[in-house]
Every structure is written in structure tokens, then in C-alpha cells.
Coordinates of C-alpha atoms and ligand atoms in Angstrom, one line a residue:
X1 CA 1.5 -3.9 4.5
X2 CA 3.2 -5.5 1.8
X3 CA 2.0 -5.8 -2.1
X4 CA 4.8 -7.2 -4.4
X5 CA 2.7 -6.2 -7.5
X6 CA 4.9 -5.5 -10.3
X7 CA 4.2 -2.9 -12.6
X8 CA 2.1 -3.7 -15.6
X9 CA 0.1 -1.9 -18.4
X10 CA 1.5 -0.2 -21.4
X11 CA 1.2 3.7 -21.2
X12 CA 1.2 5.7 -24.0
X13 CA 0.8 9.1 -23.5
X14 CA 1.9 12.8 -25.0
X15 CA 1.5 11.6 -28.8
X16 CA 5.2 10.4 -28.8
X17 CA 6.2 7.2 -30.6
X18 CA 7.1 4.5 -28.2
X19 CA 10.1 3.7 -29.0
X20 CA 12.5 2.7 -25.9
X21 CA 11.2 0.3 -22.8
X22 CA 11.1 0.6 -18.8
X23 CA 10.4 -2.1 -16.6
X24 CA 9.7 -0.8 -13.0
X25 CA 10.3 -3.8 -10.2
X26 CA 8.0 -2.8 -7.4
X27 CA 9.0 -3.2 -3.7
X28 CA 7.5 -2.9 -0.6
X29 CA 3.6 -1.3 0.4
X30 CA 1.6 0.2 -1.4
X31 CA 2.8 3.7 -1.6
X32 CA 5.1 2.5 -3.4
X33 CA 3.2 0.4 -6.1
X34 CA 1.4 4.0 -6.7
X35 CA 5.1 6.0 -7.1
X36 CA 5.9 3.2 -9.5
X37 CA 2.8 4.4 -11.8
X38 CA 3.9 7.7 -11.3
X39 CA 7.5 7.3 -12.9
X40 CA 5.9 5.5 -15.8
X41 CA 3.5 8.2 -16.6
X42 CA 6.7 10.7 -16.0
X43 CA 8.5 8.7 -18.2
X44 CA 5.9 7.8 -20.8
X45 CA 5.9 11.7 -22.8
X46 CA 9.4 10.3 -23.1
X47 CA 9.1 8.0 -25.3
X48 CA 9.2 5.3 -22.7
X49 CA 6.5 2.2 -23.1
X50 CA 5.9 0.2 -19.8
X51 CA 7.3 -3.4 -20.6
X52 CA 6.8 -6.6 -17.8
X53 CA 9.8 -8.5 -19.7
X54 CA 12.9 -7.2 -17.8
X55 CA 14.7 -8.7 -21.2
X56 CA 13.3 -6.2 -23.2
X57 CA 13.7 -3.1 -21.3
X58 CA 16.3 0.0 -22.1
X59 CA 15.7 0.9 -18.5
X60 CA 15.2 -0.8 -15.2
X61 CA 13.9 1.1 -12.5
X62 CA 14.1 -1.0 -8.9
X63 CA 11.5 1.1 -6.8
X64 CA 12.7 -0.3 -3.4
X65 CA 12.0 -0.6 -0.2
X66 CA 13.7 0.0 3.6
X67 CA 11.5 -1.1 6.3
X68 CA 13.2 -4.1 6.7
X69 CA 16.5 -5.5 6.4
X70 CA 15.4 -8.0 4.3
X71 CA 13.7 -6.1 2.3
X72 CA 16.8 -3.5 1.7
X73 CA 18.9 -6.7 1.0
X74 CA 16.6 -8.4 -1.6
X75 CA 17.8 -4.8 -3.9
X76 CA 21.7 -5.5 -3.9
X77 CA 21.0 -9.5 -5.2
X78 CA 18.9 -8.3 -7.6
X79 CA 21.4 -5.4 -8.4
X80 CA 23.8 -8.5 -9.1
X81 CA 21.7 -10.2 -11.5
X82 CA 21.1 -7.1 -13.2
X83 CA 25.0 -7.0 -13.1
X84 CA 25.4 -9.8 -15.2
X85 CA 22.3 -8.8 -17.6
X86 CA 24.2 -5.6 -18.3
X87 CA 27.3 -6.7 -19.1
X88 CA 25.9 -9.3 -21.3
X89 CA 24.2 -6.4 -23.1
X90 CA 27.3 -4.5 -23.7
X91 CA 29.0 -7.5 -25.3
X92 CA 26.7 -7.7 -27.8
X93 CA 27.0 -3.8 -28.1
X94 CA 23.5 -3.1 -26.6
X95 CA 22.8 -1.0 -23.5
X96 CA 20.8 -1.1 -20.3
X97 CA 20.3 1.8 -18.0
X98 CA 19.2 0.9 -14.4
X99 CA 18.0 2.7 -11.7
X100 CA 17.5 2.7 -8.0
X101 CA 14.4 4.3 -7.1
X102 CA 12.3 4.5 -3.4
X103 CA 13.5 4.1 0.3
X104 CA 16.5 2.7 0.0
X105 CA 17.8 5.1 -2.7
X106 CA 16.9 7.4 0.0
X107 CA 18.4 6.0 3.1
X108 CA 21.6 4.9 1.2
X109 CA 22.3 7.5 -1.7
X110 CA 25.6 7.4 -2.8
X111 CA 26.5 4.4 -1.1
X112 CA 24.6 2.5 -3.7
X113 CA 26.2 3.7 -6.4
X114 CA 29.6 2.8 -4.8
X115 CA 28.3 -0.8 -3.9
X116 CA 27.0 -1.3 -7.1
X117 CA 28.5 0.2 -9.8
X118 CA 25.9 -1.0 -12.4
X119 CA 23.3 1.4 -11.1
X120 CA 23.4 4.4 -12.9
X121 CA 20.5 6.7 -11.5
X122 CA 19.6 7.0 -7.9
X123 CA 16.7 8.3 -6.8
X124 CA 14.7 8.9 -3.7
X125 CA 11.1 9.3 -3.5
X126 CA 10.8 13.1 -3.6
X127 CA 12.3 12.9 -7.5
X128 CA 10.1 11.2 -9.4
X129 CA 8.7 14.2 -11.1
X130 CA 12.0 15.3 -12.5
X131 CA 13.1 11.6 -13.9
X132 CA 13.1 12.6 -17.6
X133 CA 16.0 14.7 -16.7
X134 CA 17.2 12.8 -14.6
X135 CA 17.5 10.0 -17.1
X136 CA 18.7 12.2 -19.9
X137 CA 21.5 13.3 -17.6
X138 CA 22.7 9.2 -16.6
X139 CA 22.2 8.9 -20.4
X140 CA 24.6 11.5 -21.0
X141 CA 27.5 9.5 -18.8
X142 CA 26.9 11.1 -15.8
X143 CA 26.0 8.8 -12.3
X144 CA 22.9 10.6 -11.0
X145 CA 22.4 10.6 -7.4
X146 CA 19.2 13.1 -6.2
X147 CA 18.1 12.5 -3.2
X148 CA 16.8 15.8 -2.4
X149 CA 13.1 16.4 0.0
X150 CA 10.8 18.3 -1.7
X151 CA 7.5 16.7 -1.3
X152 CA 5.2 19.6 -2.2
X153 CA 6.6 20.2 -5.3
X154 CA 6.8 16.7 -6.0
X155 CA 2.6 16.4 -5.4
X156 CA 2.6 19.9 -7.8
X157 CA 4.7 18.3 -10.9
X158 CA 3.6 14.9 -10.9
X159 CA 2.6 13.7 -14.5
X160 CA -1.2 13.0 -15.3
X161 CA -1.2 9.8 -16.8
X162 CA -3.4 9.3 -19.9
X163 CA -7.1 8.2 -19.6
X164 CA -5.8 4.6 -21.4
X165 CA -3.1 4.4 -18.8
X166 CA -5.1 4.3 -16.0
X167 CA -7.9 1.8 -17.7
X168 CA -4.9 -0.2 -18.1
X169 CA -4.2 -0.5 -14.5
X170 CA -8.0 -1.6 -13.7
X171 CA -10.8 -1.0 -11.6
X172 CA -9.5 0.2 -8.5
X173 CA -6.9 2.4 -8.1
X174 CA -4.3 3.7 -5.1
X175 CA -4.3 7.8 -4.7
X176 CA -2.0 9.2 -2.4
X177 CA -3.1 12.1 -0.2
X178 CA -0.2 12.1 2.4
X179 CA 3.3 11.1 2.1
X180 CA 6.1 11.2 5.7
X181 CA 5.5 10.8 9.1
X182 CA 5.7 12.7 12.4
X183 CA 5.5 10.1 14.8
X184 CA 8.9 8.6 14.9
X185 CA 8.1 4.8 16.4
X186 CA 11.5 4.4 17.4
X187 CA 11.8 1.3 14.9
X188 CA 10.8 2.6 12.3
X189 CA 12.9 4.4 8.8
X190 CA 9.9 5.8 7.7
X191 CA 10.3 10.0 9.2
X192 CA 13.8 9.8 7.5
X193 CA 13.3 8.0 4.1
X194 CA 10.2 10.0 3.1
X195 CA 10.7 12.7 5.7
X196 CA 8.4 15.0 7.5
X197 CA 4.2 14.5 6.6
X198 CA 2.9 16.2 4.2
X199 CA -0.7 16.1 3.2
X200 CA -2.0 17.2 -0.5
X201 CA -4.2 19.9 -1.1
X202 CA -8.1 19.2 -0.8
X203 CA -8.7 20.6 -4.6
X204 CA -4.9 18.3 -6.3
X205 CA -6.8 14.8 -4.5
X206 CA -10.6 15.7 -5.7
X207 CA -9.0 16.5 -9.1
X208 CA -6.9 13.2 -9.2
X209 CA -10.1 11.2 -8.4
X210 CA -12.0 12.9 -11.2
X211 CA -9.5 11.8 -13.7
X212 CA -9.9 8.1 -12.2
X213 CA -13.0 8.2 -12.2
X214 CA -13.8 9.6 -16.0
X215 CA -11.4 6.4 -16.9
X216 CA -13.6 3.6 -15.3
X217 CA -12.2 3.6 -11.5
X218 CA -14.6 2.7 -9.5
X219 CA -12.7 1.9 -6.3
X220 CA -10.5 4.1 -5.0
X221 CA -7.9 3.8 -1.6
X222 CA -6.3 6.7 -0.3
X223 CA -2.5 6.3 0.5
X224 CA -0.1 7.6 3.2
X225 CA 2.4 6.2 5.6
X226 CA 0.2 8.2 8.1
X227 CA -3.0 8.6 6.2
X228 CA -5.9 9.6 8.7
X229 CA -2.9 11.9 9.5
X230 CA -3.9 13.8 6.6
X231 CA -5.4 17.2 6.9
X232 CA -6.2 20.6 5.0
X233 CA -8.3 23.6 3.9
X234 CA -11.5 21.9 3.1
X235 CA -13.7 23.6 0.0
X236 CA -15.9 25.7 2.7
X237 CA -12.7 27.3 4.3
X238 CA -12.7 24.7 7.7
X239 CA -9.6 22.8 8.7
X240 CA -10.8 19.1 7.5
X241 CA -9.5 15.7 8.7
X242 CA -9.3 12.2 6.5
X243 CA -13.3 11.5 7.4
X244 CA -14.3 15.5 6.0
X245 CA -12.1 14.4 2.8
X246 CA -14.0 10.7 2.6
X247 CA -17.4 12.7 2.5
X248 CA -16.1 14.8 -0.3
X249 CA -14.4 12.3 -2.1
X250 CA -18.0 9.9 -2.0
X251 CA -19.1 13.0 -4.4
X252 CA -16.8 12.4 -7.2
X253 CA -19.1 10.9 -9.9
X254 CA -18.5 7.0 -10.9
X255 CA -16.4 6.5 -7.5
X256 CA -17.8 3.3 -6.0
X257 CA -16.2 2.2 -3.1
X258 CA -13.4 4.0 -0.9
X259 CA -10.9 2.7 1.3
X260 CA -8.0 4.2 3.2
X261 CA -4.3 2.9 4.3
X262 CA -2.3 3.1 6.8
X263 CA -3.6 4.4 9.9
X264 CA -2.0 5.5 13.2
X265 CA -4.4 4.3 15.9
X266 CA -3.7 8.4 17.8
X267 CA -5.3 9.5 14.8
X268 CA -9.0 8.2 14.4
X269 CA -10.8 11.2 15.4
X270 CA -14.3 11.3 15.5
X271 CA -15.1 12.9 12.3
X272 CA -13.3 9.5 10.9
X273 CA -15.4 7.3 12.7
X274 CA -18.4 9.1 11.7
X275 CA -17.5 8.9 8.6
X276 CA -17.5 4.7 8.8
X277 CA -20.9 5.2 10.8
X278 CA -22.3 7.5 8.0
X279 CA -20.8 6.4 4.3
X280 CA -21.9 3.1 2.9
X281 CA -18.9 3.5 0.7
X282 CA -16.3 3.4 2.8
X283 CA -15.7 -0.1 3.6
X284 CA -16.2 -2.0 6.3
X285 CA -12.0 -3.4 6.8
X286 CA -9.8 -1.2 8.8
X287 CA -6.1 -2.0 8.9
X288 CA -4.8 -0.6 12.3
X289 CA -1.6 -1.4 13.1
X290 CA -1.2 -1.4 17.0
X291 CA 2.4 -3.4 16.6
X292 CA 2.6 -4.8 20.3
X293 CA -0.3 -5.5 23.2
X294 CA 2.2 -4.5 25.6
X295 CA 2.3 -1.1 27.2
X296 CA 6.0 -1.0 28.4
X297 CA 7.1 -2.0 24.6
X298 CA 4.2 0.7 23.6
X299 CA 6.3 3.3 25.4
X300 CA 9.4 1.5 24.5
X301 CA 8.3 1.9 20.3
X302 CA 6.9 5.4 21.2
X303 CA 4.2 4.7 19.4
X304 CA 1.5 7.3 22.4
X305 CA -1.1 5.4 23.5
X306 CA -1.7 2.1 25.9
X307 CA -3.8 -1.1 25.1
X308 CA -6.5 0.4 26.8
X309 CA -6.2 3.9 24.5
X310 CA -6.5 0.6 21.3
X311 CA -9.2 -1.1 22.9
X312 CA -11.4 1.7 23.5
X313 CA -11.0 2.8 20.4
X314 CA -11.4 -0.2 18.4
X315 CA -15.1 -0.3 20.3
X316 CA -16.1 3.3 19.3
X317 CA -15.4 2.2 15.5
X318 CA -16.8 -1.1 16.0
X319 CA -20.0 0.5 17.7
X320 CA -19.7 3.4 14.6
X321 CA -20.0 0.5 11.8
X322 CA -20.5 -3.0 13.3
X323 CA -19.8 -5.1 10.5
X324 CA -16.3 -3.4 10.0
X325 CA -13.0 -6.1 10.1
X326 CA -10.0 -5.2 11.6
X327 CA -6.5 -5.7 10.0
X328 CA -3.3 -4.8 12.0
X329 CA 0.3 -5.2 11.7
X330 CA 2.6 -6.6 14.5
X331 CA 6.5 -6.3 15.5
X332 CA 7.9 -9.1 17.5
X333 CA 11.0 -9.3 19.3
X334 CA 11.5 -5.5 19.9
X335 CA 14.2 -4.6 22.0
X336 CA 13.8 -5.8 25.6
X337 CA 10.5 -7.7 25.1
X338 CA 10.0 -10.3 27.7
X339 CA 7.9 -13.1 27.3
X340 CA 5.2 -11.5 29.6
X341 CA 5.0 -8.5 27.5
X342 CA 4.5 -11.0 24.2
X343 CA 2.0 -12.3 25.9
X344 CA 0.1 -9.4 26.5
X345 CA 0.8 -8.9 22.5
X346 CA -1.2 -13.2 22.3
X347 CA -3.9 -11.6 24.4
X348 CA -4.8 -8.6 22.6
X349 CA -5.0 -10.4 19.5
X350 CA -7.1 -12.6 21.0
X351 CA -9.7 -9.8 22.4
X352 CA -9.2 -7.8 19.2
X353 CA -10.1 -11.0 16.8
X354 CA -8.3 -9.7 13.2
X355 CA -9.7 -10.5 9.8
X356 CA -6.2 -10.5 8.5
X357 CA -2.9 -9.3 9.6
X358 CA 0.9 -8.6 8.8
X359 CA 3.3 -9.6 11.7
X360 CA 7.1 -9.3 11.7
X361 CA 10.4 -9.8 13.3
X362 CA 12.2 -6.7 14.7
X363 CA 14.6 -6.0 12.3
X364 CA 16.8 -3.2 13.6
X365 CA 17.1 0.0 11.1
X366 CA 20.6 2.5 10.7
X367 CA 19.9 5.1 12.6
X368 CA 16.9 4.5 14.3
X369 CA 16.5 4.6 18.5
X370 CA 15.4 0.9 18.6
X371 CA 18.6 -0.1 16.7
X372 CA 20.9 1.6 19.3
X373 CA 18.8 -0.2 22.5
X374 CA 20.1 -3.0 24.9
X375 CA 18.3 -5.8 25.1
X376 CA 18.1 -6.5 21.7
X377 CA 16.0 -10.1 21.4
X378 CA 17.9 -13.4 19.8
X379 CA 16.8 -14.6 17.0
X380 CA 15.9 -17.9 17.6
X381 CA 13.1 -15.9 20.6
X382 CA 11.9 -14.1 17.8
X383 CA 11.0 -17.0 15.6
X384 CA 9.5 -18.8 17.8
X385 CA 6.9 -15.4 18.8
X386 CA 6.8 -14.9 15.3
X387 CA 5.7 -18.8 15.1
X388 CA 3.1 -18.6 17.7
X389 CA 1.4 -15.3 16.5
X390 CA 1.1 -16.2 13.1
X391 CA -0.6 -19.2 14.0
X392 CA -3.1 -17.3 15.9
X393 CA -3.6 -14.7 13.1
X394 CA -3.7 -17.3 10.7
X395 CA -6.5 -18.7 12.7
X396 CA -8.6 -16.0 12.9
X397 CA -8.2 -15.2 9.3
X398 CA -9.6 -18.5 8.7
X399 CA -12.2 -18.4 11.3
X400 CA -13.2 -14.7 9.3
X401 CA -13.2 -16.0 5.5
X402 CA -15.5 -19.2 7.3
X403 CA -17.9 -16.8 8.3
X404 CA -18.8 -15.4 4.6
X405 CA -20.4 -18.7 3.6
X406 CA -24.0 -17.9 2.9
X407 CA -23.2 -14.1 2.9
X408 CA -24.8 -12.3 0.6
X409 CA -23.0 -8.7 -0.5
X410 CA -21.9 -6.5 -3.0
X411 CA -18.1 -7.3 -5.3
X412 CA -16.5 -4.9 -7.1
X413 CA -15.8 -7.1 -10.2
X414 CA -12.1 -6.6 -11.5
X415 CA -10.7 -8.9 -14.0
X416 CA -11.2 -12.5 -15.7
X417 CA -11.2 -15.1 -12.6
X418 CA -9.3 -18.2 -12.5
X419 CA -11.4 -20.4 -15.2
X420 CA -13.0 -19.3 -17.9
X421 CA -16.7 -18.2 -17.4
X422 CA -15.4 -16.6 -14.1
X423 CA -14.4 -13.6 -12.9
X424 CA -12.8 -12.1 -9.7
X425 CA -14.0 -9.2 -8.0
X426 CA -13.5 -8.2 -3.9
X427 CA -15.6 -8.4 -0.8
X428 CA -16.3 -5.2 1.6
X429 CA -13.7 -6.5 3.5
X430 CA -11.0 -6.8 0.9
X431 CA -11.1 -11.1 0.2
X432 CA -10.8 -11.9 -3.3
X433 CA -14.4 -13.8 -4.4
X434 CA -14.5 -15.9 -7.1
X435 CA -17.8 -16.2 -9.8
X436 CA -18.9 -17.4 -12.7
X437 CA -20.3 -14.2 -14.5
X438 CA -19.9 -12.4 -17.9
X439 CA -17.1 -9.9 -18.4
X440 CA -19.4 -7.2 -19.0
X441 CA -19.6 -7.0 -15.2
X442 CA -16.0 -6.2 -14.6
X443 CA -16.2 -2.8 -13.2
X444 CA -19.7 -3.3 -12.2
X445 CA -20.8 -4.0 -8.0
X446 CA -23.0 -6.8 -8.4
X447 CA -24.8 -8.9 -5.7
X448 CA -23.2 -12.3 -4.9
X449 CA -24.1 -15.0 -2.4
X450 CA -20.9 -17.2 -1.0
X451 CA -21.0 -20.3 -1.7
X452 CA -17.9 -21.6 -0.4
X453 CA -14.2 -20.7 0.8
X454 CA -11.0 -21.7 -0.3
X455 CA -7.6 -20.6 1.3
X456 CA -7.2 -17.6 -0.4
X457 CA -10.2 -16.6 -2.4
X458 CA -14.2 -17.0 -1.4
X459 CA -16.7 -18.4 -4.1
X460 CA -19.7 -17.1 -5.3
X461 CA -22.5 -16.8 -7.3
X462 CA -24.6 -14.2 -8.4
X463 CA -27.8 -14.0 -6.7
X464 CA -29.7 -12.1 -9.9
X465 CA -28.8 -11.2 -12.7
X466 CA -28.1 -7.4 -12.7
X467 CA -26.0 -5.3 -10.8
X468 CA -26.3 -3.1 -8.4
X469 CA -27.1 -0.4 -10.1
X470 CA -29.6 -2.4 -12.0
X471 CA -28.7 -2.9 -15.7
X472 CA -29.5 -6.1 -17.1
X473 CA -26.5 -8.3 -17.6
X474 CA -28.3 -11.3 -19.2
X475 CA -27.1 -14.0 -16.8
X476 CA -28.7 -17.3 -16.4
X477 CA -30.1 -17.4 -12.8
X478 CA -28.5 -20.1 -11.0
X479 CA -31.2 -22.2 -9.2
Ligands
LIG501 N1 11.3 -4.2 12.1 C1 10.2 -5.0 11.9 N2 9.0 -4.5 11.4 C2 8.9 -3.2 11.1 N3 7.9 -2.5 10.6 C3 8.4 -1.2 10.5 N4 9.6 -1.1 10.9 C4 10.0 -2.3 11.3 C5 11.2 -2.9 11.8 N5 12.3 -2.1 12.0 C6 6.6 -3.0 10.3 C7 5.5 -2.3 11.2 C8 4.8 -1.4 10.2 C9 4.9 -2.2 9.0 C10 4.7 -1.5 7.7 O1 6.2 -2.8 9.0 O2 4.7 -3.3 11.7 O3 3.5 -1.2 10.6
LIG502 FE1 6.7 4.4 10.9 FE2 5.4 4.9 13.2 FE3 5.2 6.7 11.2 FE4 4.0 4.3 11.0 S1 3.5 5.9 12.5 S2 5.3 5.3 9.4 S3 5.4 2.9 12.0 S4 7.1 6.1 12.4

């Protein structure tokens, strides 16, 4: 689960002037792309405006991520370019505060500051409510590091972002419900960088959607590193589940379209699966990570259930909502993974058939179990699984976006498209659709046939001219 979006969309907020800049760089899922909208709307009653030119900024913010090696390594180069852009700065007598925010801030703490000296403010994920101080402190000379846990209080403080803000940002927005894990897949950093799971309150989430809603959000995915983990006092009193929270959430007035992210296959309980059986508005794409088809490298990853446990499974939801895609994410080369048990891993794919997937390379994290395991994979093994899979991922993916031509469904329209005259908007299942259609739609579901599919996006065309909820748009019908 990876989205590289960068931050973008000027806030303004609290009646301050806007007179100093942040540019927030954006690693990593998508938990992360919504804890970078968070520290802007923290910072904004500071007189902080967002800014997407690094050149211009007062601050940088690197909101990182340390799932991956990679990943953690891609935050010191860009730590030494921002080197350079600071001390070219101060030579001309200017200054340039940055700051380490996310997983890796986190995991590493001090040891950042002490690789990289030109980091001023570290910061893990629990913090973000208390970044004005935290900045005024850094500003006052002092090198921050906070990486203290305190997650409900975190959920408590966060700043509401202004109504303008949040049209800023678009159509569909990300709202985190849980944050941490208790599983602890023995390769993964997760249960350490954002600790132990925690699920908001029932009445903080309904609120938050309200607000989105009242600003023109129409689609709305709920967030957690465990989400259909999430639980809590529902409004009649009863311990409720993710699906009890979907039913509530389809309430909220002006919300469209829900979706949820990331899911632990051990926690699709029925209530969930009813709730893809029951709520047109919850769409049709799952993404189900099951990480490996083998059951020795199951055990191995700790991850509690067997292929059979996945398969079962993926027929109740499948049988619950038939049209629903599945997305997944995959880990090759874990620690003592033959070539049998990648096979296995080919053969559930195959069976499973994915609309769209992540896969990966074992990459072995500090402090994990899987880091400290014999049997560790070579590289060159890894590639070549990693080769193989993709290919057959790739292919399904294909085989999937093939099978819209002559669809006809509802798109959530959500900005200008890549010509003029055109718009872009999503598909149920999350593919980006191209169609010529007037702006006043964006926002809007509207009807749209596929025409034909590219690589990336599908292409439409709107099969009348009003949308779903039947206001006229005034569009030429296409013959
Ligand atoms: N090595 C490779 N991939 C990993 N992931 C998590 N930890 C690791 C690791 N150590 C992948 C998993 C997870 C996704 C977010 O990242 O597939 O579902
Ligand atoms: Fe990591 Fe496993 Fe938790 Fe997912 S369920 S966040 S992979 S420990």
C-alpha cells in the first residue's frame, strides 16, 4: 500500500495572516498522506501556509516511512539534499527549519538527529498534535526529539482543519479510525513504530465525517494499519466492529461512497461481510493482504491463519457481494522460503485472480523476529520471485481493467482529466476513468459507459446527461 502523494492545498485557518511556509514531503501508505494533513492543519493557526515549492518553504517536514529499508533509506539522501539547501540558505542569511516526522522518526529518534545534523525537529507519529510547540521550541535553538506514545490523546487534540482546507484536498478524503497493531507478523515494524492498536471513539469518527462531508466529501476511506481491527461502544451501547461503524457512517449526510484500508484477513467477521452484502456504498474492491500462499511461511510470518482459512474466506465475501475485486499485498523471499513454498504463493494468486496488487522483497527490519532468522533468502532468489509474481499480478490486472469495456457504472468525478473537456473520476473498484464531461460534475457520481482501456486509466463516456442523483448537467448526449 503505497501512495507517494505529496502534500498540496493551501490552508488557511484560525484568522492568522499567513505569513511563513511548510512543505510536508509525504512517504509511505496512506496513513500517512492523512497525518501529513493533519500537521498542516496543526500548523496552519500558526501562521503556517501549505507551499508544494520546497524553495519557498521556512519549514520542511519529511513525514517518513519504515516498512522497508528502502524506504527508511530514501529519508537520509533526501536529508543530504536538504543539507546543502540549508546551508545555502544561511549564506545568504535566510533560514530553513526541517523536520523528521512519521515511522522512521519513530524507530530511529535520536539517532537521526546525530546522522543528520540538519534536522532540527524529530517527531514520531503520536506528536503531531503538539507540533506548534514543538516548532517554537527548535525555533528557539533547541534540537527537538519527541517520540513519546500517546495515541488517544493524539485522536483527542488533533486540529480541525478549516471547511476551505479540506475542499482543497478534493472529493474524497482518508479518515483514520485506528492507528497500531497487535498482530506482530514477524516482519513487520509496524507494532513498534505506531505501537499498540488503538481504535477512535464511535462519536470523534462520525463527527470527523460530518465535517467532510458539510465541505463537499463525498468519498470517504477509513484508515488503519489494522482497520477492520477497529472496534468500540457503538451509539446504542453494543460493542460494534468496522461493518456496525460502515452502516453508521453510510448515515452521514452528503457521504457517497465508502471504502476501508488495510485489512487483516483474521479480522473479516461476519458483521463486515454483511456489511459488503448489505451497503451499496461500500465498494466493491477489497485489498486483503494475505503476503504468502504458503502455510509453513504463514506460520513462519505469524500472520494465524492457513491458505485454506484465505480461501474460504475470500468465497464468503465473494458470495456476500459478487462483483467485489480483490487487492492484496505479497512478501517474497522471507526467511527460509523454498521454491515449493513460492510456489504455493504462484498458485494462490492464481486461484485468488487479483484486480491489482502490491508485492515486495523481504527486507529485514531492526528488531523484528524475521530479521534475526536463518535462512535468510539471497537476493538474486528474491528478484527473480519478485520477477515472476509481478508478471502474474500484472497480468491479472490487465485481464481485470479488460473486463470494464462496455461496463456501464457509477464515477465519483474528482478533478479536470488529462485534456481539456475531460475529467477524471474513479470506478467502484478504484481505476482511474477518464471522460469528456463538464466540470460541474466534479463531485457528482454520474453514470458512464467504458469505452476503452489504457494502461493506467479506463475511458468513458457518459451514458446521459445527469447524474445520479438526477440534476441536469446540460451535456450533449453522445450518439
Ligand atoms: N519486507 C518486505 N515487505 C514488507 N511489508 C511489511 N514489512 C515488510 C518487510 N519487512 C509489506 C507487507 C505489508 C505492506 C504494507 O508492506 O506486504 O502488507
Ligand atoms: Fe504489520 Fe502484520 Fe500488523 Fe499488518 S497485521 S501492520 S503486516 S504486524
Amino acid at each position: 500500500m503505497t501512495d507517494n502523494r505529496q502534500a498540496t492545498g493551501a490552508t488557511e485557518q484560525g484568522g492568522g495572516e499567513n505569513t511563513r511556509r511548510v512543505y510536508v514531503k509525504t512517504y509511505g501508505c496512506q496513513m500517512n498522506v492523512y497525518d501529513s494533513d493533519r500537521m498542516s492543519d496543526a500548523l496552519a493557526p500558526e501562521g503556517y501556509a501549505l507551499t508544494e515549492a520546497p524553495e519557498e518553504a521556512d519549514l520542511i517536514i519529511l513525514n517518513t516511512c519504515h516498512i522497508r529499508e528502502k524506504a527508511a533509506e530514501k529519508v537520509y539522501s533526501e536529508l543530504g539534499r536538504l543539507r546543502v539547501m540549508k546551508q545555502q540558505r544561511e549564506s545568504e542569511g535566510r533560514s530553513l527549519m526541517v523536520g523528521v516526522a512519521g515511522c522512521v522518526a519513530q524507530a530511529e529518534g535520536e539517532e537521526i538527529a546525530r546522522r543528520a545534523p540538519v534536522v532540527d525537529l524529530v517527531f514520531g507519529p503520536q506528536s503531531y498534535h503538539r507540533l506548534p510547540e514543538l516548532v517554537q521550541r527548535a525555533s528557539a535553538g533547541a534540537k527537538v526529539v519527541e517520540t513519546e506514545f500517546d495515541v488517544e490523546e493524539k485522536f483527542e487534540h488533533l486540529a480541525t482543519p478549516s471547511q476551505k482546507a479540506v475542499r482543497a484536498r478534493g472529493v474524497t478524503a482518508f479518515l483514520t479510525v485506528q492507528e497500531g497493531c497487535d498482530k506482530f507478523c514477524t516482519f513487520c515494524v509496524v507494532p513498534y513504530t505506531r505501537g499498540a492498536e488503538v481504535s477512535r471513539p464511535v462519536s470523534q469518527i462520525v463527527a470527523e465525517a460530518g465535517r467532510l462531508a458539510q465541505a463537499g466529501v463525498r468519498e470517504v476511506t477509513l484508515l488503519g494499519q489494522n482497520v477492520n481491527a477497529w472496534h468500540g461502544t457503538g451509539e446504542n451501547g453494543r460493542e460494534w466492529g468496522l461493518g456496525e461503524l460502515l452502516f453508521r457512517l453510510a448515515k452521514v449526510d452528503g457521504i457517497e461512497r465508502l471504502r476501508y484500508t488495510t485489512s487483516h484477513p483474521r479480522d473479516m467477521d461476519d458483521a463486515l461481510i454483511a456489511a459488503h452484502r448489505d451497503l451499496d456504498m461500500l465498494m466493491p474492491y477489497l485489498h486483503l493482504p494475505v503476503q504468502t500462499g504458503s502455510d509453513r511461511i504463514l506460520k513462519a510470518m505469524n500472520r494465524r491463519h492457513t491458505r485454506d482459512d484465505y480461501f474460504r474466506l475470500i468465497e464468503r465475501i465473494r458470495a456476500a457481494r459478487p462483483d467485489i475485486a480483490l487487492s492484496g499485498d505479497f512478501i517474497v523471499g522471507f526467511p527460509g522460503e523454498t521454491d515449493e513454498d513460492f510456489a504455493d504463493t504462484m498458485e494462490l494468486v492464481e486461484r485468488v485472480g487479483y484486480a491489482s496488487a502490491f508485492s515486495f522483497k523481504y527486507s529485514p527490519r531492526p528488531g523484528t523476529p524475521g530479521a534475526a532468522m536463518e535462512a535468510q533468502v539471497e537476493e538474486a532468489v528474491k528478484s527473480a520471485r519478485l520477477a515472476a509474481l509481478q508478471e502474474l499480478l500484472q497480468k491479472q490486472q490487465r485481464a481485470f481493467n479488460a473486463s470494464m469495456t462496455g461496463r456501464t457504472f457509477d464515477v465519483l468525478f474528482e478533478k479536470p482529466g488529462r485534456h481539456a473537456g475531460q475529467l477524471v473520476g474513479r470506478s467502484p473498484w478504484l481505476q482511474p476513468v477518464q471522460v469528456d464531461a463538464p466540470e460541474e460534475l466534479i463531485g457528482k457520481l454520474a453514470t458512464v459507459e467504458i469505452v476503452d482501456v489504457g494502461t493506467n486509466s479506463l475511458f468513458g463516456r457518459l451514458i446521459n446527461g445527469q447524474d445520479r442523483k438526477g440534476s441536469n448537467v446540460g451535456v450533449a448526449i453522445p450518439a
